[in-house]
């Protein structure tokens, strides 16, 4: 009777594999980063060059995404508009998380009166639809790239503030905090060394996902005519410009909308992966 050879035990690290979806997300993120930092590498055509003889040309080998009403190459305009679109998304996500950190910390760590006031305020603002609140802010501040950033950032902050509050409350009741109290550590030391770092850590993933979501909301404002003014090639502005030709040249609206969707899915995929890695302690 022969004994079977023992099977080799695979280490957890050897079993880890990068999923095809993550590879695609990383490749797309690299493409968008290159388009934002060095657009001329990906698009050699001048995004502002007008050629009315080529106006409203459908997608072809010479114009991959077609041309607009002025004969400008849509692919080049989308590539060159990546920089401004990403700045709006990153700026809005940054403002949202800064407000969320301040409000969430006050709601979780403040005295009873402060916590009650901040919590009620967060709940009231959170009850407003994001787009409605953003429209209200833009109508007050006026339409521009900066007001898009502020409006989207402030409008999305309450949802993130509730998340921060929950993270801090969860960290406050964790075992390592109880151990620190038992060792006689001061309240300030516990907050700065244990509670806040562990509560803020998951926000890295949230920030990544918030960039894509912010671009979607900012593009919605631009589609309603409350975004960056022409001749900007910011993606929301392209959506707004193509609306007048949606039946005659649907690619002017469809392609920028598809690019926005792809970026949002890319940011969400990367954010989910970062979140899973943080939860596993990788």
PDB file of C-alpha atoms in Angstrom:
ATOM      1  CA  UNK A   1       0.000   0.000   0.000  1.00  0.00           C
ATOM      2  CA  UNK A   2       1.483   3.291  -1.053  1.00  0.00           C
ATOM      3  CA  UNK A   3       0.906   6.478   0.809  1.00  0.00           C
ATOM      4  CA  UNK A   4      -0.047   9.577  -1.122  1.00  0.00           C
ATOM      5  CA  UNK A   5       2.418  12.414  -0.937  1.00  0.00           C
ATOM      6  CA  UNK A   6       1.231  15.186   1.353  1.00  0.00           C
ATOM      7  CA  UNK A   7      -0.201  18.164  -0.432  1.00  0.00           C
ATOM      8  CA  UNK A   8       1.758  21.377  -0.260  1.00  0.00           C
ATOM      9  CA  UNK A   9       0.112  23.923   1.945  1.00  0.00           C
ATOM     10  CA  UNK A  10      -0.361  27.234   0.159  1.00  0.00           C
ATOM     11  CA  UNK A  11       0.308  30.337   2.148  1.00  0.00           C
ATOM     12  CA  UNK A  12      -2.436  32.996   2.236  1.00  0.00           C
ATOM     13  CA  UNK A  13      -0.184  35.310   0.235  1.00  0.00           C
ATOM     14  CA  UNK A  14       0.244  32.721  -2.549  1.00  0.00           C
ATOM     15  CA  UNK A  15      -3.518  32.254  -2.770  1.00  0.00           C
ATOM     16  CA  UNK A  16      -4.143  35.942  -3.345  1.00  0.00           C
ATOM     17  CA  UNK A  17      -4.829  36.787  -6.936  1.00  0.00           C
ATOM     18  CA  UNK A  18      -5.588  40.096  -8.520  1.00  0.00           C
ATOM     19  CA  UNK A  19      -9.039  39.884 -10.050  1.00  0.00           C
ATOM     20  CA  UNK A  20      -9.520  40.796 -13.727  1.00  0.00           C
ATOM     21  CA  UNK A  21     -11.905  43.563 -12.659  1.00  0.00           C
ATOM     22  CA  UNK A  22      -9.230  45.154 -10.498  1.00  0.00           C
ATOM     23  CA  UNK A  23      -6.699  44.953 -13.331  1.00  0.00           C
ATOM     24  CA  UNK A  24      -9.146  46.726 -15.641  1.00  0.00           C
ATOM     25  CA  UNK A  25      -9.868  49.367 -12.976  1.00  0.00           C
ATOM     26  CA  UNK A  26      -6.162  50.030 -12.432  1.00  0.00           C
ATOM     27  CA  UNK A  27      -5.570  50.287 -16.197  1.00  0.00           C
ATOM     28  CA  UNK A  28      -8.473  52.738 -16.582  1.00  0.00           C
ATOM     29  CA  UNK A  29      -7.274  54.766 -13.593  1.00  0.00           C
ATOM     30  CA  UNK A  30      -3.849  54.976 -15.231  1.00  0.00           C
ATOM     31  CA  UNK A  31      -5.437  56.131 -18.487  1.00  0.00           C
ATOM     32  CA  UNK A  32      -7.439  58.863 -16.741  1.00  0.00           C
ATOM     33  CA  UNK A  33      -4.383  59.960 -14.742  1.00  0.00           C
ATOM     34  CA  UNK A  34      -2.307  60.205 -17.929  1.00  0.00           C
ATOM     35  CA  UNK A  35      -5.107  62.112 -19.675  1.00  0.00           C
ATOM     36  CA  UNK A  36      -5.243  64.578 -16.787  1.00  0.00           C
ATOM     37  CA  UNK A  37      -1.480  65.098 -16.489  1.00  0.00           C
ATOM     38  CA  UNK A  38      -0.342  64.795 -20.117  1.00  0.00           C
ATOM     39  CA  UNK A  39      -3.351  64.982 -22.472  1.00  0.00           C
ATOM     40  CA  UNK A  40      -1.229  65.609 -25.571  1.00  0.00           C
ATOM     41  CA  UNK A  41       0.243  62.112 -25.213  1.00  0.00           C
ATOM     42  CA  UNK A  42      -3.187  60.551 -25.790  1.00  0.00           C
ATOM     43  CA  UNK A  43      -4.771  63.173 -28.058  1.00  0.00           C
ATOM     44  CA  UNK A  44      -2.624  65.053 -30.537  1.00  0.00           C
ATOM     45  CA  UNK A  45      -5.472  67.046 -32.124  1.00  0.00           C
ATOM     46  CA  UNK A  46      -6.203  70.570 -30.904  1.00  0.00           C
ATOM     47  CA  UNK A  47      -9.423  70.338 -28.821  1.00  0.00           C
ATOM     48  CA  UNK A  48     -10.344  73.938 -29.715  1.00  0.00           C
ATOM     49  CA  UNK A  49      -9.593  73.803 -33.469  1.00  0.00           C
ATOM     50  CA  UNK A  50     -12.786  74.441 -35.412  1.00  0.00           C
ATOM     51  CA  UNK A  51     -13.502  72.970 -38.847  1.00  0.00           C
ATOM     52  CA  UNK A  52     -17.097  73.583 -39.847  1.00  0.00           C
ATOM     53  CA  UNK A  53     -16.707  71.352 -42.911  1.00  0.00           C
ATOM     54  CA  UNK A  54     -16.434  68.393 -40.475  1.00  0.00           C
ATOM     55  CA  UNK A  55     -19.259  69.494 -38.171  1.00  0.00           C
ATOM     56  CA  UNK A  56     -21.358  66.736 -36.569  1.00  0.00           C
ATOM     57  CA  UNK A  57     -19.409  63.883 -38.113  1.00  0.00           C
ATOM     58  CA  UNK A  58     -20.253  60.486 -36.573  1.00  0.00           C
ATOM     59  CA  UNK A  59     -17.520  58.351 -34.978  1.00  0.00           C
ATOM     60  CA  UNK A  60     -15.007  57.100 -37.550  1.00  0.00           C
ATOM     61  CA  UNK A  61     -11.341  56.152 -37.891  1.00  0.00           C
ATOM     62  CA  UNK A  62     -10.384  59.802 -38.335  1.00  0.00           C
ATOM     63  CA  UNK A  63     -12.570  60.973 -35.428  1.00  0.00           C
ATOM     64  CA  UNK A  64     -12.979  58.132 -32.932  1.00  0.00           C
ATOM     65  CA  UNK A  65     -15.785  59.803 -30.964  1.00  0.00           C
ATOM     66  CA  UNK A  66     -17.092  61.970 -33.807  1.00  0.00           C
ATOM     67  CA  UNK A  67     -17.095  65.767 -33.980  1.00  0.00           C
ATOM     68  CA  UNK A  68     -19.247  68.485 -32.463  1.00  0.00           C
ATOM     69  CA  UNK A  69     -21.237  71.309 -34.070  1.00  0.00           C
ATOM     70  CA  UNK A  70     -18.034  73.268 -34.700  1.00  0.00           C
ATOM     71  CA  UNK A  71     -16.121  70.345 -36.184  1.00  0.00           C
ATOM     72  CA  UNK A  72     -13.953  69.885 -33.087  1.00  0.00           C
ATOM     73  CA  UNK A  73     -12.712  66.359 -32.388  1.00  0.00           C
ATOM     74  CA  UNK A  74     -14.762  64.986 -29.480  1.00  0.00           C
ATOM     75  CA  UNK A  75     -12.114  62.459 -28.412  1.00  0.00           C
ATOM     76  CA  UNK A  76      -9.532  65.217 -28.006  1.00  0.00           C
ATOM     77  CA  UNK A  77     -11.985  67.389 -26.097  1.00  0.00           C
ATOM     78  CA  UNK A  78     -12.817  64.558 -23.699  1.00  0.00           C
ATOM     79  CA  UNK A  79      -9.143  63.768 -23.091  1.00  0.00           C
ATOM     80  CA  UNK A  80      -8.273  67.419 -22.497  1.00  0.00           C
ATOM     81  CA  UNK A  81     -11.341  67.832 -20.274  1.00  0.00           C
ATOM     82  CA  UNK A  82     -10.191  65.050 -17.928  1.00  0.00           C
ATOM     83  CA  UNK A  83      -7.973  67.434 -15.951  1.00  0.00           C
ATOM     84  CA  UNK A  84     -10.786  69.853 -15.118  1.00  0.00           C
ATOM     85  CA  UNK A  85     -13.314  67.084 -14.460  1.00  0.00           C
ATOM     86  CA  UNK A  86     -10.977  65.281 -12.051  1.00  0.00           C
ATOM     87  CA  UNK A  87     -10.152  68.529 -10.257  1.00  0.00           C
ATOM     88  CA  UNK A  88     -13.863  69.129  -9.707  1.00  0.00           C
ATOM     89  CA  UNK A  89     -14.336  65.566  -8.443  1.00  0.00           C
ATOM     90  CA  UNK A  90     -11.293  65.618  -6.145  1.00  0.00           C
ATOM     91  CA  UNK A  91     -12.101  69.108  -4.849  1.00  0.00           C
ATOM     92  CA  UNK A  92     -15.737  68.252  -4.098  1.00  0.00           C
ATOM     93  CA  UNK A  93     -14.772  64.964  -2.429  1.00  0.00           C
ATOM     94  CA  UNK A  94     -12.146  66.766  -0.340  1.00  0.00           C
ATOM     95  CA  UNK A  95     -14.596  69.437   0.824  1.00  0.00           C
ATOM     96  CA  UNK A  96     -17.197  66.780   1.632  1.00  0.00           C
ATOM     97  CA  UNK A  97     -14.794  64.744   3.774  1.00  0.00           C
ATOM     98  CA  UNK A  98     -13.402  67.814   5.585  1.00  0.00           C
ATOM     99  CA  UNK A  99     -16.946  68.850   6.553  1.00  0.00           C
ATOM    100  CA  UNK A 100     -17.713  65.222   7.409  1.00  0.00           C
ATOM    101  CA  UNK A 101     -14.693  64.931   9.711  1.00  0.00           C
ATOM    102  CA  UNK A 102     -15.574  68.123  11.583  1.00  0.00           C
ATOM    103  CA  UNK A 103     -19.294  67.422  11.907  1.00  0.00           C
ATOM    104  CA  UNK A 104     -18.885  63.699  12.562  1.00  0.00           C
ATOM    105  CA  UNK A 105     -16.289  64.338  15.269  1.00  0.00           C
ATOM    106  CA  UNK A 106     -18.487  66.933  16.973  1.00  0.00           C
ATOM    107  CA  UNK A 107     -21.484  64.606  16.809  1.00  0.00           C
ATOM    108  CA  UNK A 108     -19.560  61.703  18.324  1.00  0.00           C
ATOM    109  CA  UNK A 109     -17.163  63.420  20.732  1.00  0.00           C
ATOM    110  CA  UNK A 110     -18.957  66.598  21.784  1.00  0.00           C
ATOM    111  CA  UNK A 111     -20.963  67.072  24.960  1.00  0.00           C
ATOM    112  CA  UNK A 112     -24.610  66.070  25.033  1.00  0.00           C
ATOM    113  CA  UNK A 113     -25.895  69.466  23.884  1.00  0.00           C
ATOM    114  CA  UNK A 114     -23.361  69.828  21.048  1.00  0.00           C
ATOM    115  CA  UNK A 115     -23.916  66.261  19.860  1.00  0.00           C
ATOM    116  CA  UNK A 116     -27.675  66.732  19.808  1.00  0.00           C
ATOM    117  CA  UNK A 117     -27.490  69.990  17.829  1.00  0.00           C
ATOM    118  CA  UNK A 118     -24.993  68.651  15.292  1.00  0.00           C
ATOM    119  CA  UNK A 119     -26.857  65.362  14.856  1.00  0.00           C
ATOM    120  CA  UNK A 120     -30.158  67.127  14.251  1.00  0.00           C
ATOM    121  CA  UNK A 121     -28.489  69.475  11.774  1.00  0.00           C
ATOM    122  CA  UNK A 122     -26.915  66.574   9.870  1.00  0.00           C
ATOM    123  CA  UNK A 123     -30.257  64.766   9.740  1.00  0.00           C
ATOM    124  CA  UNK A 124     -32.093  67.845   8.457  1.00  0.00           C
ATOM    125  CA  UNK A 125     -29.585  68.518   5.676  1.00  0.00           C
ATOM    126  CA  UNK A 126     -29.360  64.798   4.860  1.00  0.00           C
ATOM    127  CA  UNK A 127     -33.127  64.759   4.291  1.00  0.00           C
ATOM    128  CA  UNK A 128     -32.705  67.076   1.279  1.00  0.00           C
ATOM    129  CA  UNK A 129     -31.982  65.342  -2.060  1.00  0.00           C
ATOM    130  CA  UNK A 130     -28.342  65.941  -3.012  1.00  0.00           C
ATOM    131  CA  UNK A 131     -29.138  67.415  -6.414  1.00  0.00           C
ATOM    132  CA  UNK A 132     -31.804  69.749  -5.000  1.00  0.00           C
ATOM    133  CA  UNK A 133     -29.447  71.092  -2.340  1.00  0.00           C
ATOM    134  CA  UNK A 134     -26.646  71.494  -4.907  1.00  0.00           C
ATOM    135  CA  UNK A 135     -29.016  73.366  -7.235  1.00  0.00           C
ATOM    136  CA  UNK A 136     -29.961  75.693  -4.383  1.00  0.00           C
ATOM    137  CA  UNK A 137     -26.326  76.465  -3.596  1.00  0.00           C
ATOM    138  CA  UNK A 138     -25.388  77.034  -7.247  1.00  0.00           C
ATOM    139  CA  UNK A 139     -28.365  79.346  -7.739  1.00  0.00           C
ATOM    140  CA  UNK A 140     -27.121  81.409  -4.769  1.00  0.00           C
ATOM    141  CA  UNK A 141     -23.399  81.389  -5.620  1.00  0.00           C
ATOM    142  CA  UNK A 142     -23.653  81.448  -9.408  1.00  0.00           C
ATOM    143  CA  UNK A 143     -22.571  78.888 -11.994  1.00  0.00           C
ATOM    144  CA  UNK A 144     -18.839  78.170 -12.246  1.00  0.00           C
ATOM    145  CA  UNK A 145     -16.346  75.366 -11.650  1.00  0.00           C
ATOM    146  CA  UNK A 146     -15.691  76.538  -8.090  1.00  0.00           C
ATOM    147  CA  UNK A 147     -19.367  76.716  -7.196  1.00  0.00           C
ATOM    148  CA  UNK A 148     -19.809  73.208  -8.595  1.00  0.00           C
ATOM    149  CA  UNK A 149     -17.066  72.006  -6.273  1.00  0.00           C
ATOM    150  CA  UNK A 150     -18.538  73.784  -3.241  1.00  0.00           C
ATOM    151  CA  UNK A 151     -22.141  72.815  -3.989  1.00  0.00           C
ATOM    152  CA  UNK A 152     -21.412  69.132  -4.555  1.00  0.00           C
ATOM    153  CA  UNK A 153     -19.019  68.972  -1.601  1.00  0.00           C
ATOM    154  CA  UNK A 154     -21.426  70.562   0.867  1.00  0.00           C
ATOM    155  CA  UNK A 155     -24.414  68.589  -0.457  1.00  0.00           C
ATOM    156  CA  UNK A 156     -22.731  65.199  -0.075  1.00  0.00           C
ATOM    157  CA  UNK A 157     -21.048  65.957   3.270  1.00  0.00           C
ATOM    158  CA  UNK A 158     -23.962  64.931   5.575  1.00  0.00           C
ATOM    159  CA  UNK A 159     -23.904  61.336   4.370  1.00  0.00           C
ATOM    160  CA  UNK A 160     -20.179  61.068   5.022  1.00  0.00           C
ATOM    161  CA  UNK A 161     -20.578  62.833   8.386  1.00  0.00           C
ATOM    162  CA  UNK A 162     -22.947  60.109   9.550  1.00  0.00           C
ATOM    163  CA  UNK A 163     -20.372  57.555   8.460  1.00  0.00           C
ATOM    164  CA  UNK A 164     -17.576  59.313  10.387  1.00  0.00           C
ATOM    165  CA  UNK A 165     -19.769  59.536  13.489  1.00  0.00           C
ATOM    166  CA  UNK A 166     -20.469  55.815  13.324  1.00  0.00           C
ATOM    167  CA  UNK A 167     -16.783  54.986  12.868  1.00  0.00           C
ATOM    168  CA  UNK A 168     -15.756  57.106  15.859  1.00  0.00           C
ATOM    169  CA  UNK A 169     -18.470  55.649  18.104  1.00  0.00           C
ATOM    170  CA  UNK A 170     -17.421  52.151  17.053  1.00  0.00           C
ATOM    171  CA  UNK A 171     -13.754  52.912  17.763  1.00  0.00           C
ATOM    172  CA  UNK A 172     -14.615  54.420  21.178  1.00  0.00           C
ATOM    173  CA  UNK A 173     -16.173  51.118  22.270  1.00  0.00           C
ATOM    174  CA  UNK A 174     -13.405  48.896  20.902  1.00  0.00           C
ATOM    175  CA  UNK A 175     -11.367  46.609  23.145  1.00  0.00           C
ATOM    176  CA  UNK A 176      -8.084  48.403  22.566  1.00  0.00           C
ATOM    177  CA  UNK A 177      -9.641  51.654  23.820  1.00  0.00           C
ATOM    178  CA  UNK A 178     -10.848  49.901  26.969  1.00  0.00           C
ATOM    179  CA  UNK A 179      -7.330  48.537  27.436  1.00  0.00           C
ATOM    180  CA  UNK A 180      -5.852  52.011  27.033  1.00  0.00           C
ATOM    181  CA  UNK A 181      -8.248  53.357  29.665  1.00  0.00           C
ATOM    182  CA  UNK A 182      -7.268  50.518  32.015  1.00  0.00           C
ATOM    183  CA  UNK A 183      -3.612  51.465  31.561  1.00  0.00           C
ATOM    184  CA  UNK A 184      -4.401  54.990  32.698  1.00  0.00           C
ATOM    185  CA  UNK A 185      -3.935  56.807  29.383  1.00  0.00           C
ATOM    186  CA  UNK A 186      -5.447  60.283  29.253  1.00  0.00           C
ATOM    187  CA  UNK A 187      -8.602  60.996  27.254  1.00  0.00           C
ATOM    188  CA  UNK A 188      -6.706  63.186  24.791  1.00  0.00           C
ATOM    189  CA  UNK A 189      -4.076  60.499  24.204  1.00  0.00           C
ATOM    190  CA  UNK A 190      -6.737  57.856  23.634  1.00  0.00           C
ATOM    191  CA  UNK A 191      -8.531  60.072  21.119  1.00  0.00           C
ATOM    192  CA  UNK A 192      -5.430  61.056  19.153  1.00  0.00           C
ATOM    193  CA  UNK A 193      -3.588  57.729  19.290  1.00  0.00           C
ATOM    194  CA  UNK A 194      -6.417  55.207  19.083  1.00  0.00           C
ATOM    195  CA  UNK A 195      -9.903  56.524  18.302  1.00  0.00           C
ATOM    196  CA  UNK A 196      -9.351  59.076  15.526  1.00  0.00           C
ATOM    197  CA  UNK A 197      -6.678  57.166  13.533  1.00  0.00           C
ATOM    198  CA  UNK A 198      -8.784  53.997  13.458  1.00  0.00           C
ATOM    199  CA  UNK A 199     -11.955  55.947  12.636  1.00  0.00           C
ATOM    200  CA  UNK A 200     -10.336  57.966   9.836  1.00  0.00           C
ATOM    201  CA  UNK A 201      -8.466  55.057   8.242  1.00  0.00           C
ATOM    202  CA  UNK A 202     -11.492  53.718   6.281  1.00  0.00           C
ATOM    203  CA  UNK A 203     -12.030  57.174   4.763  1.00  0.00           C
ATOM    204  CA  UNK A 204      -9.216  56.495   2.279  1.00  0.00           C
ATOM    205  CA  UNK A 205     -11.551  54.114   0.454  1.00  0.00           C
ATOM    206  CA  UNK A 206     -14.498  56.473   0.882  1.00  0.00           C
ATOM    207  CA  UNK A 207     -12.532  59.354  -0.642  1.00  0.00           C
ATOM    208  CA  UNK A 208     -11.682  57.247  -3.709  1.00  0.00           C
ATOM    209  CA  UNK A 209     -15.319  56.362  -4.299  1.00  0.00           C
ATOM    210  CA  UNK A 210     -16.441  59.920  -3.557  1.00  0.00           C
ATOM    211  CA  UNK A 211     -14.363  61.280  -6.462  1.00  0.00           C
ATOM    212  CA  UNK A 212     -16.416  59.370  -9.029  1.00  0.00           C
ATOM    213  CA  UNK A 213     -19.694  60.195  -7.316  1.00  0.00           C
ATOM    214  CA  UNK A 214     -18.803  63.889  -7.151  1.00  0.00           C
ATOM    215  CA  UNK A 215     -18.073  63.985 -10.885  1.00  0.00           C
ATOM    216  CA  UNK A 216     -21.471  62.405 -11.556  1.00  0.00           C
ATOM    217  CA  UNK A 217     -23.265  65.027  -9.428  1.00  0.00           C
ATOM    218  CA  UNK A 218     -21.239  67.887 -10.917  1.00  0.00           C
ATOM    219  CA  UNK A 219     -22.031  66.635 -14.420  1.00  0.00           C
ATOM    220  CA  UNK A 220     -25.698  66.575 -13.502  1.00  0.00           C
ATOM    221  CA  UNK A 221     -25.482  70.243 -12.560  1.00  0.00           C
ATOM    222  CA  UNK A 222     -23.685  71.020 -15.820  1.00  0.00           C
ATOM    223  CA  UNK A 223     -26.314  69.133 -17.821  1.00  0.00           C
ATOM    224  CA  UNK A 224     -28.914  71.444 -16.282  1.00  0.00           C
ATOM    225  CA  UNK A 225     -26.913  74.448 -17.468  1.00  0.00           C
ATOM    226  CA  UNK A 226     -25.353  75.241 -14.084  1.00  0.00           C
ATOM    227  CA  UNK A 227     -21.799  74.164 -14.788  1.00  0.00           C
ATOM    228  CA  UNK A 228     -18.679  75.475 -16.490  1.00  0.00           C
ATOM    229  CA  UNK A 229     -19.415  77.801 -19.398  1.00  0.00           C
ATOM    230  CA  UNK A 230     -18.359  76.998 -23.002  1.00  0.00           C
ATOM    231  CA  UNK A 231     -15.893  76.511 -24.626  1.00  0.00           C
ATOM    232  CA  UNK A 232     -14.679  74.410 -21.695  1.00  0.00           C
ATOM    233  CA  UNK A 233     -14.210  70.707 -22.473  1.00  0.00           C
ATOM    234  CA  UNK A 234     -15.138  69.634 -18.936  1.00  0.00           C
ATOM    235  CA  UNK A 235     -17.267  66.508 -19.277  1.00  0.00           C
ATOM    236  CA  UNK A 236     -20.418  68.010 -17.804  1.00  0.00           C
ATOM    237  CA  UNK A 237     -20.091  70.982 -20.158  1.00  0.00           C
ATOM    238  CA  UNK A 238     -19.830  68.558 -23.090  1.00  0.00           C
ATOM    239  CA  UNK A 239     -23.033  66.885 -21.935  1.00  0.00           C
ATOM    240  CA  UNK A 240     -24.784  70.239 -21.785  1.00  0.00           C
ATOM    241  CA  UNK A 241     -23.488  71.282 -25.225  1.00  0.00           C
ATOM    242  CA  UNK A 242     -24.574  68.015 -26.826  1.00  0.00           C
ATOM    243  CA  UNK A 243     -28.093  68.234 -25.461  1.00  0.00           C
ATOM    244  CA  UNK A 244     -29.194  70.532 -28.308  1.00  0.00           C
ATOM    245  CA  UNK A 245     -28.120  67.895 -30.875  1.00  0.00           C
ATOM    246  CA  UNK A 246     -29.268  64.777 -29.030  1.00  0.00           C
ATOM    247  CA  UNK A 247     -31.414  63.581 -31.958  1.00  0.00           C
ATOM    248  CA  UNK A 248     -29.159  64.751 -34.775  1.00  0.00           C
ATOM    249  CA  UNK A 249     -25.850  63.717 -33.197  1.00  0.00           C
ATOM    250  CA  UNK A 250     -26.511  61.479 -30.152  1.00  0.00           C
ATOM    251  CA  UNK A 251     -22.797  60.665 -29.720  1.00  0.00           C
ATOM    252  CA  UNK A 252     -22.233  64.197 -28.382  1.00  0.00           C
ATOM    253  CA  UNK A 253     -24.217  63.238 -25.293  1.00  0.00           C
ATOM    254  CA  UNK A 254     -23.777  59.467 -25.207  1.00  0.00           C
ATOM    255  CA  UNK A 255     -19.956  59.373 -25.306  1.00  0.00           C
ATOM    256  CA  UNK A 256     -19.267  61.936 -22.520  1.00  0.00           C
ATOM    257  CA  UNK A 257     -21.958  60.272 -20.413  1.00  0.00           C
ATOM    258  CA  UNK A 258     -20.332  56.876 -20.965  1.00  0.00           C
ATOM    259  CA  UNK A 259     -16.918  58.259 -19.986  1.00  0.00           C
ATOM    260  CA  UNK A 260     -18.373  59.696 -16.765  1.00  0.00           C
ATOM    261  CA  UNK A 261     -19.977  56.323 -16.007  1.00  0.00           C
ATOM    262  CA  UNK A 262     -16.710  54.465 -16.643  1.00  0.00           C
ATOM    263  CA  UNK A 263     -14.779  56.804 -14.338  1.00  0.00           C
ATOM    264  CA  UNK A 264     -17.396  56.452 -11.589  1.00  0.00           C
ATOM    265  CA  UNK A 265     -17.269  52.645 -11.849  1.00  0.00           C
ATOM    266  CA  UNK A 266     -13.460  52.735 -11.847  1.00  0.00           C
ATOM    267  CA  UNK A 267     -13.335  54.865  -8.691  1.00  0.00           C
ATOM    268  CA  UNK A 268     -15.929  52.654  -7.002  1.00  0.00           C
ATOM    269  CA  UNK A 269     -14.031  49.475  -7.889  1.00  0.00           C
ATOM    270  CA  UNK A 270     -10.730  50.855  -6.580  1.00  0.00           C
ATOM    271  CA  UNK A 271     -12.419  52.162  -3.443  1.00  0.00           C
ATOM    272  CA  UNK A 272     -14.031  48.785  -2.748  1.00  0.00           C
ATOM    273  CA  UNK A 273     -10.670  47.050  -3.157  1.00  0.00           C
ATOM    274  CA  UNK A 274      -8.983  49.499  -0.766  1.00  0.00           C
ATOM    275  CA  UNK A 275     -11.827  48.995   1.708  1.00  0.00           C
ATOM    276  CA  UNK A 276     -11.506  45.199   1.554  1.00  0.00           C
ATOM    277  CA  UNK A 277      -7.734  45.422   1.962  1.00  0.00           C
ATOM    278  CA  UNK A 278      -8.071  47.638   5.029  1.00  0.00           C
ATOM    279  CA  UNK A 279     -10.628  45.281   6.575  1.00  0.00           C
ATOM    280  CA  UNK A 280      -8.295  42.309   6.036  1.00  0.00           C
ATOM    281  CA  UNK A 281      -5.343  44.265   7.368  1.00  0.00           C
ATOM    282  CA  UNK A 282      -3.302  43.814   4.176  1.00  0.00           C
TER     283      UNK A 282
END
